Amino acid sequence: MHHSFPLAVFFTALFTAAPLPAAECDPTDPEHYGSSLTAWIEATAQALEQRASEWNIERVRVDILPGAGIDPIKGKRVFSRRLQDRLRERGQVSMESKGATLRLELSLEDGTFWALGSLESSQVPGGAALAASCPQDRELASLMGSRARHAGQGRWTLSPLGRVRAQVLDLLLLDVDRDGRDDIVLLAKEGLQALRYEPGDGRPVKIAGPAPLPPGPEWPVMVVGWLAEDESGRAAIATSAGHSLSWGGGRLTQRAASEGRTIPIRGITEPDSPVAETPALSMLSGGPALSSSHLELPLPSPLRALCGIPGRPEAWVWVQETGELGLSGWDEAVASLPAGPVGDDILVDELDGEVGPELVTTGAGGPGDPDSLTIHRLRAGRSTSVVFRQTWSGSILGIATGDLDFDGLPDLVLAEELGQGEAQLWHLERSR
């Protein structure tokens, strides 16, 4: 839709029955770390909470509609995720798959970014409008603005991020300092640390940690660790020594471990209810074999790894004890799984900018052996398309996806083992 006048006027005229709560962002607020995106998200959350409180609404399903000047992929991936995280932190309204509907249009109009929406429900006669704006700056233009697309297949860019002296067990991309971009969280035998990647610096800079793992548990012969984002937006940690912890960049806290179910699952950030905990696996005999028998899901047990599929809450990909891949909840795509054994590290995310997810697998070699990373397309029907493959001299210790470099596009980070207690970090992204 082309708007010949500001969208705020359009929505005000549309919903004359109730005043339009318009909020302006304030990037100078110290709480926002100077981030205009964080400030815009905060203004939107406040406007939504004001409307929701007027109608006693606690749950909202948000439909993001990228409008003029907004990149469709960035609008859905960046804004929706950040808004959900902020609402969860504020604790007044939760974004879920059920509840009142908020149709939120994002647009860039005359140098101002707008989030304009209509909160609709059977208990809201005629709908209730809300708006939040933020002046255009370099950050918002990079994170949200549309830019020219190039025809044909793009290239993948692989670049080193620097070395870390730690016995890395796993890694996770998570916005630890709440500045709008993801940081690199490393789980090592020595403890936790978080790194921020600044392209101008040429290597990540430590922003949190080290946070040593609590003493006491004895490490088995197989030293393994797991990281995932929990329901509160913190890092959920588990190790083969029996640690079950949570970390947000400060003090490590203990996580409840119900009947040994301590291993967090990647790709699951929205529990079934606001009070539910993120599903977890149980460890068998010190790992790496994991039990899923307590989960009411069509999964084998034991298995080596389990990952959810974005956009398909009932679909799962797993690695069996034999190293073979399995898929449930998306029968049409079973034939697209690559044949043969793979490693224990798997991830599913939208990485190449096309519709549909990609499956990331590592090689099936043993510890210390040369390793590989492969990105496959998961599609309905038979398709074994490989979009990227690379081999490394050392083992891959962990892989993670997120938005690392502040451009709103998906990134993949991996850690390669260089020797005992040292790892090389790599950054992989699809060139645009």
Coordinates of C-alpha atoms in Angstrom, one line a residue:
M1 CA 0.0 0.0 0.0
H2 CA 1.3 3.5 -0.9
H3 CA 0.7 6.1 1.8
S4 CA 0.4 9.7 0.6
F5 CA 0.4 11.0 4.2
P6 CA 2.1 9.8 7.4
L7 CA 1.0 6.5 8.6
A8 CA 0.3 7.9 12.1
V9 CA -2.4 10.1 10.6
F10 CA -3.8 7.1 8.7
F11 CA -4.2 5.0 11.8
T12 CA -5.5 7.9 13.9
A13 CA -8.2 8.5 11.3
L14 CA -9.0 4.8 11.1
F15 CA -9.5 4.3 14.8
T16 CA -11.4 7.4 15.9
A17 CA -13.2 5.6 18.7
A18 CA -10.0 5.4 20.8
P19 CA -7.0 7.7 21.1
L20 CA -3.8 6.4 19.5
P21 CA -1.0 5.8 22.0
A22 CA 2.1 6.9 20.1
A23 CA 5.5 6.4 21.6
E24 CA 8.9 7.8 20.5
C25 CA 12.1 5.9 21.1
D26 CA 14.9 7.3 23.2
P27 CA 18.3 5.8 22.3
T28 CA 20.0 8.1 24.9
D29 CA 18.4 6.1 27.7
P30 CA 21.4 4.3 29.4
E31 CA 19.2 1.2 29.6
H32 CA 19.3 0.9 25.8
Y33 CA 23.2 1.0 25.5
G34 CA 22.9 3.7 22.8
S35 CA 21.0 1.3 20.5
S36 CA 18.2 2.9 18.5
L37 CA 16.8 -0.6 17.7
T38 CA 16.6 -1.4 21.4
A39 CA 14.9 1.9 22.1
W40 CA 12.4 1.4 19.2
I41 CA 11.5 -2.1 20.6
E42 CA 11.1 -0.6 24.0
A43 CA 8.7 2.1 22.7
T44 CA 6.7 -0.6 20.8
A45 CA 6.5 -2.8 23.9
Q46 CA 5.2 0.1 26.0
A47 CA 2.6 1.1 23.5
L48 CA 1.4 -2.5 23.2
E49 CA 1.3 -2.9 27.0
Q50 CA -0.8 0.3 27.3
R51 CA -3.4 -1.0 24.9
A52 CA -3.4 -4.5 26.3
S53 CA -4.0 -3.2 29.8
E54 CA -7.0 -1.2 28.7
W55 CA -8.7 -4.4 27.6
N56 CA -7.2 -6.9 30.2
I57 CA -5.2 -8.7 27.5
E58 CA -2.2 -10.8 28.6
R59 CA -1.4 -12.9 25.5
V60 CA -0.9 -11.6 22.0
R61 CA -0.1 -13.2 18.6
V62 CA 2.0 -10.7 16.6
D63 CA 1.9 -10.7 12.8
I64 CA 4.8 -8.6 11.4
L65 CA 4.0 -6.9 8.1
P66 CA 7.1 -5.4 6.5
G67 CA 6.1 -2.2 4.6
A68 CA 7.8 0.5 2.6
G69 CA 11.6 0.7 3.2
I70 CA 11.7 -2.5 5.4
D71 CA 13.6 -5.6 4.3
P72 CA 11.1 -8.5 4.7
I73 CA 13.5 -11.0 6.1
K74 CA 15.0 -8.5 8.6
G75 CA 11.6 -7.3 9.6
K76 CA 10.3 -10.7 10.6
R77 CA 13.6 -12.1 12.0
V78 CA 15.0 -9.1 13.9
F79 CA 12.0 -7.1 15.1
S80 CA 9.8 -10.0 16.1
R81 CA 12.5 -11.8 18.1
R82 CA 13.6 -8.6 19.9
L83 CA 10.0 -7.6 20.7
Q84 CA 9.3 -11.1 22.1
D85 CA 12.4 -11.0 24.3
R86 CA 11.6 -7.5 25.6
L87 CA 7.9 -8.3 26.4
R88 CA 9.1 -11.4 28.2
E89 CA 11.5 -9.3 30.3
R90 CA 8.9 -6.8 31.2
G91 CA 6.4 -9.5 32.2
Q92 CA 3.1 -7.8 31.4
V93 CA 2.2 -9.2 27.9
S94 CA 3.5 -12.4 26.3
M95 CA 3.9 -13.1 22.6
E96 CA 2.4 -16.5 21.9
S97 CA 0.7 -18.4 19.1
K98 CA -2.7 -17.8 20.7
G99 CA -4.5 -14.8 22.1
A100 CA -5.4 -11.4 20.7
T101 CA -3.9 -10.5 17.3
L102 CA -1.6 -7.6 16.7
R103 CA -1.0 -6.8 13.1
L104 CA 2.1 -4.7 13.2
E105 CA 3.2 -2.9 10.1
L106 CA 6.8 -1.7 10.0
S107 CA 7.8 1.1 7.6
L108 CA 10.2 3.9 6.8
E109 CA 8.5 7.2 6.1
D110 CA 10.3 10.5 5.5
G111 CA 13.3 9.5 7.6
T112 CA 11.4 7.9 10.5
F113 CA 10.9 4.2 11.2
W114 CA 7.3 3.4 12.3
A115 CA 5.7 0.4 14.0
L116 CA 2.0 0.8 13.6
G117 CA -0.5 -1.8 14.6
S118 CA -4.1 -2.8 15.3
L119 CA -4.8 -4.9 18.4
E120 CA -7.8 -7.1 17.4
S121 CA -9.9 -9.4 19.6
S122 CA -13.5 -10.3 20.3
Q123 CA -13.2 -8.2 23.4
V124 CA -11.8 -5.1 21.5
P125 CA -14.7 -3.7 19.5
G126 CA -13.3 -2.2 16.3
G127 CA -9.7 -2.8 17.2
A128 CA -7.3 -0.6 19.1
A129 CA -4.5 1.2 17.3
L130 CA -0.9 1.8 18.6
A131 CA 2.2 3.3 17.2
A132 CA 5.9 3.7 18.0
S133 CA 8.5 5.6 16.0
C134 CA 12.2 6.1 15.9
P135 CA 14.3 8.5 13.7
Q136 CA 16.4 6.8 11.0
D137 CA 20.0 6.3 11.8
R138 CA 22.9 4.1 10.6
E139 CA 22.0 1.3 13.0
L140 CA 18.3 1.1 12.0
A141 CA 19.1 1.5 8.3
S142 CA 21.5 -1.4 8.5
L143 CA 19.3 -3.7 10.6
M144 CA 15.8 -3.0 9.1
G145 CA 16.2 -1.1 5.8
S146 CA 15.6 -2.8 2.5
R147 CA 18.4 -3.0 -0.1
A148 CA 18.8 -4.2 -3.6
R149 CA 18.7 -8.0 -4.1
H150 CA 21.2 -9.7 -6.5
A151 CA 19.9 -12.3 -8.9
G152 CA 21.3 -15.8 -9.0
Q153 CA 23.1 -17.8 -6.4
G154 CA 25.1 -15.8 -3.9
R155 CA 28.5 -16.9 -2.4
W156 CA 29.2 -18.0 1.1
T157 CA 31.9 -16.0 3.0
L158 CA 34.0 -17.7 5.6
S159 CA 36.3 -15.7 7.8
P160 CA 38.3 -16.3 10.9
L161 CA 37.2 -14.4 14.1
G162 CA 40.3 -15.1 16.3
R163 CA 41.5 -17.7 18.7
V164 CA 40.5 -18.4 22.3
R165 CA 42.5 -20.2 24.9
A166 CA 39.9 -22.6 26.4
Q167 CA 38.8 -26.2 26.2
V168 CA 35.6 -25.3 24.3
L169 CA 32.7 -27.7 24.8
D170 CA 29.9 -25.7 23.0
L171 CA 29.0 -22.2 21.9
L172 CA 25.8 -20.2 21.5
L173 CA 24.9 -16.8 19.9
L174 CA 22.8 -14.9 22.4
D175 CA 22.3 -11.2 23.1
V176 CA 23.9 -11.1 26.5
D177 CA 24.3 -7.3 26.9
R178 CA 20.9 -6.5 25.3
D179 CA 22.3 -4.2 22.7
G180 CA 20.3 -5.6 19.8
R181 CA 22.9 -8.0 18.4
D182 CA 24.0 -11.5 19.4
D183 CA 27.2 -12.2 21.3
I184 CA 29.3 -15.4 21.3
V185 CA 28.8 -17.4 24.5
L186 CA 31.5 -20.0 25.0
L187 CA 31.1 -23.0 27.3
A188 CA 34.5 -24.4 28.2
K189 CA 35.7 -26.9 30.8
E190 CA 37.1 -23.9 32.6
G191 CA 33.8 -22.0 32.6
L192 CA 31.6 -19.5 30.7
Q193 CA 32.5 -16.3 28.8
A194 CA 30.8 -14.0 26.3
L195 CA 32.5 -12.2 23.4
R196 CA 31.2 -9.3 21.3
Y197 CA 32.2 -9.2 17.6
E198 CA 33.2 -5.8 16.2
P199 CA 34.1 -6.0 12.5
G200 CA 36.4 -3.0 12.9
D201 CA 38.4 -4.8 15.6
G202 CA 39.0 -7.9 13.6
R203 CA 38.4 -10.2 16.5
P204 CA 35.8 -10.7 19.3
V205 CA 36.3 -8.8 22.5
K206 CA 35.4 -10.3 25.9
I207 CA 32.3 -8.6 27.5
A208 CA 31.4 -11.0 30.3
G209 CA 33.1 -13.8 32.3
P210 CA 35.1 -15.8 32.9
A211 CA 32.5 -17.5 35.2
P212 CA 34.2 -20.7 36.5
L213 CA 32.0 -23.8 36.7
P214 CA 31.2 -24.8 40.3
P215 CA 33.7 -27.3 41.7
G216 CA 32.6 -30.7 42.9
P217 CA 31.4 -32.8 40.0
E218 CA 33.9 -35.2 38.5
W219 CA 34.4 -35.2 34.8
P220 CA 34.0 -38.6 33.1
V221 CA 36.2 -39.8 30.3
M222 CA 33.9 -38.3 27.8
V223 CA 34.0 -34.5 28.4
V224 CA 30.8 -33.0 26.8
G225 CA 28.8 -29.8 27.2
W226 CA 25.6 -28.3 25.9
L227 CA 24.3 -24.8 25.5
A228 CA 20.8 -23.5 24.4
E229 CA 18.7 -20.4 25.0
D230 CA 16.2 -21.0 27.8
E231 CA 12.7 -19.6 28.3
S232 CA 14.0 -16.5 30.0
G233 CA 16.5 -15.5 27.3
R234 CA 19.5 -16.8 29.3
A235 CA 22.0 -19.5 28.4
A236 CA 21.0 -22.9 29.7
I237 CA 24.1 -25.0 30.4
A238 CA 24.7 -28.7 31.0
T239 CA 27.8 -30.8 31.1
S240 CA 28.7 -34.5 31.3
A241 CA 30.0 -33.8 34.8
G242 CA 26.5 -33.1 35.9
H243 CA 26.3 -29.3 35.8
S244 CA 22.9 -27.8 35.2
L245 CA 23.2 -24.0 35.2
S246 CA 21.9 -20.8 33.8
W247 CA 23.9 -17.7 32.8
G248 CA 23.1 -14.3 31.6
G249 CA 26.6 -12.8 31.7
G250 CA 26.8 -12.4 35.5
R251 CA 26.6 -14.9 38.2
L252 CA 26.0 -18.6 37.4
T253 CA 22.8 -19.9 38.9
Q254 CA 21.5 -23.4 39.4
R255 CA 18.8 -24.8 37.1
A256 CA 16.2 -27.2 38.3
A257 CA 16.9 -30.7 37.0
S258 CA 13.8 -32.8 37.1
E259 CA 14.7 -36.5 37.2
G260 CA 18.1 -35.8 35.5
R261 CA 16.6 -33.9 32.5
T262 CA 19.3 -31.3 32.2
I263 CA 20.3 -31.2 28.5
P264 CA 18.8 -28.1 26.8
I265 CA 17.4 -28.5 23.3
R266 CA 18.3 -26.0 20.6
G267 CA 15.6 -24.3 18.5
I268 CA 13.0 -24.3 21.3
T269 CA 12.6 -20.8 22.8
E270 CA 8.8 -20.7 23.2
P271 CA 7.4 -23.2 25.8
D272 CA 3.8 -24.3 25.6
S273 CA 2.7 -21.9 28.4
P274 CA 4.2 -18.9 30.1
V275 CA 5.1 -21.0 33.2
A276 CA 6.4 -24.0 31.3
E277 CA 10.1 -24.9 31.2
T278 CA 12.0 -25.4 28.0
P279 CA 12.0 -29.2 27.2
A280 CA 15.3 -31.0 28.1
L281 CA 16.9 -34.4 27.6
S282 CA 18.4 -36.8 30.1
M283 CA 22.0 -37.8 30.1
L284 CA 22.9 -41.5 30.0
S285 CA 26.1 -42.7 31.7
G286 CA 28.0 -39.5 31.4
G287 CA 27.1 -38.8 27.7
P288 CA 27.1 -38.4 24.9
A289 CA 24.0 -40.7 24.6
L290 CA 20.8 -38.9 25.6
S291 CA 17.4 -40.1 26.6
S292 CA 14.2 -38.6 25.2
S293 CA 11.9 -41.3 26.6
H294 CA 10.3 -38.9 29.0
L295 CA 9.2 -36.5 26.3
E296 CA 5.8 -37.2 24.7
L297 CA 7.3 -36.9 21.2
P298 CA 7.8 -39.4 18.4
L299 CA 11.5 -39.7 19.0
P300 CA 14.0 -42.6 19.3
S301 CA 15.8 -43.1 22.6
P302 CA 18.7 -42.9 23.1
L303 CA 20.0 -40.4 20.6
R304 CA 23.0 -38.1 20.2
A305 CA 21.4 -34.7 19.4
L306 CA 18.0 -33.1 18.9
C307 CA 17.0 -29.8 17.4
G308 CA 13.7 -28.1 16.7
I309 CA 12.8 -26.6 13.3
P310 CA 12.0 -22.9 13.2
G311 CA 8.4 -22.2 12.1
R312 CA 7.4 -25.8 12.7
P313 CA 6.8 -26.3 16.4
E314 CA 5.9 -30.0 16.0
A315 CA 8.9 -30.9 13.8
W316 CA 12.2 -32.3 15.0
V317 CA 15.6 -33.4 13.6
W318 CA 17.8 -35.8 15.5
V319 CA 21.0 -37.8 15.3
Q320 CA 20.6 -41.5 16.3
E321 CA 23.2 -43.4 18.2
T322 CA 24.4 -44.8 14.9
G323 CA 24.9 -41.3 13.5
E324 CA 22.0 -41.5 11.1
L325 CA 19.6 -38.5 10.9
G326 CA 15.9 -38.7 11.6
L327 CA 13.0 -36.3 11.1
S328 CA 9.5 -36.2 12.6
G329 CA 6.6 -33.8 12.2
W330 CA 7.4 -32.9 8.6
D331 CA 6.8 -36.1 6.6
E332 CA 7.1 -34.4 3.2
A333 CA 10.7 -33.5 3.9
V334 CA 12.0 -36.8 5.2
A335 CA 13.4 -37.7 1.8
S336 CA 15.5 -34.5 1.8
L337 CA 17.7 -35.7 4.7
P338 CA 21.2 -36.5 3.7
A339 CA 22.2 -40.2 3.9
G340 CA 25.0 -41.6 6.0
P341 CA 26.3 -40.8 9.5
V342 CA 26.9 -37.3 10.7
G343 CA 28.5 -35.8 13.8
D344 CA 26.7 -34.8 17.1
D345 CA 26.4 -31.1 16.2
I346 CA 23.3 -30.2 14.2
L347 CA 21.4 -27.0 13.7
V348 CA 18.4 -25.9 11.7
D349 CA 17.9 -22.3 10.6
E350 CA 17.1 -20.1 7.6
L351 CA 20.6 -19.3 6.4
D352 CA 20.6 -18.6 2.7
G353 CA 17.8 -16.0 2.5
E354 CA 15.4 -18.3 0.7
V355 CA 12.1 -19.6 2.0
G356 CA 12.6 -22.7 4.2
P357 CA 15.2 -23.9 6.6
E358 CA 18.7 -25.3 6.2
L359 CA 20.1 -28.2 8.1
V360 CA 23.7 -27.8 9.4
T361 CA 25.7 -31.0 10.1
T362 CA 29.2 -31.8 11.1
G363 CA 31.3 -34.8 10.1
A364 CA 31.2 -38.2 11.6
G365 CA 34.9 -38.4 12.5
G366 CA 36.2 -39.1 16.0
P367 CA 37.6 -36.5 18.5
G368 CA 40.7 -34.8 17.1
D369 CA 40.2 -36.0 13.6
P370 CA 39.7 -33.6 10.6
D371 CA 36.1 -32.4 10.5
S372 CA 33.7 -31.0 8.1
L373 CA 30.6 -28.8 8.0
T374 CA 27.8 -29.1 5.5
I375 CA 24.7 -27.0 4.9
H376 CA 21.7 -28.9 3.3
R377 CA 18.4 -27.6 2.2
L378 CA 15.4 -29.1 3.9
R379 CA 12.5 -29.2 1.5
A380 CA 9.3 -31.1 0.8
G381 CA 10.0 -33.9 -1.6
R382 CA 13.3 -35.5 -2.5
S383 CA 16.2 -33.1 -2.4
T384 CA 19.7 -33.7 -1.2
S385 CA 20.9 -30.2 -2.3
V386 CA 24.2 -29.2 -0.6
V387 CA 24.5 -25.4 -0.5
F388 CA 27.9 -25.3 1.4
R389 CA 30.6 -27.7 2.4
Q390 CA 34.0 -27.1 4.0
T391 CA 36.6 -29.3 5.7
W392 CA 38.8 -28.3 8.7
S393 CA 42.1 -29.7 10.0
G394 CA 40.7 -30.1 13.5
S395 CA 37.4 -31.2 15.1
I396 CA 34.5 -28.8 15.2
L397 CA 33.7 -28.2 18.9
G398 CA 30.4 -26.3 18.5
I399 CA 28.2 -24.5 16.0
A400 CA 25.6 -21.7 16.5
T401 CA 23.4 -19.4 14.5
G402 CA 22.1 -15.9 15.1
D403 CA 22.8 -12.2 14.2
L404 CA 26.4 -11.6 15.0
D405 CA 27.5 -8.6 12.9
F406 CA 24.6 -6.2 13.4
D407 CA 23.2 -6.5 9.9
G408 CA 20.0 -8.4 10.6
L409 CA 21.0 -11.4 8.5
P410 CA 21.7 -14.9 9.7
D411 CA 25.2 -15.8 10.7
L412 CA 26.8 -19.1 11.6
V413 CA 29.8 -19.3 14.0
L414 CA 31.8 -22.4 14.7
A415 CA 34.8 -23.4 16.9
E416 CA 37.6 -25.5 15.5
E417 CA 39.9 -27.4 17.9
L418 CA 43.5 -26.4 17.3
G419 CA 45.0 -28.3 20.2
Q420 CA 44.5 -29.0 23.8
G421 CA 42.9 -25.9 25.4
E422 CA 42.9 -23.7 22.2
A423 CA 40.2 -23.1 19.5
Q424 CA 39.8 -21.1 16.4
L425 CA 36.5 -19.2 15.9
W426 CA 35.1 -18.9 12.4
H427 CA 32.2 -16.8 10.9
L428 CA 30.2 -18.0 8.0
E429 CA 27.4 -16.1 6.2
R430 CA 25.7 -15.9 2.8
S431 CA 27.0 -13.0 0.8
R432 CA 24.4 -10.6 -0.5

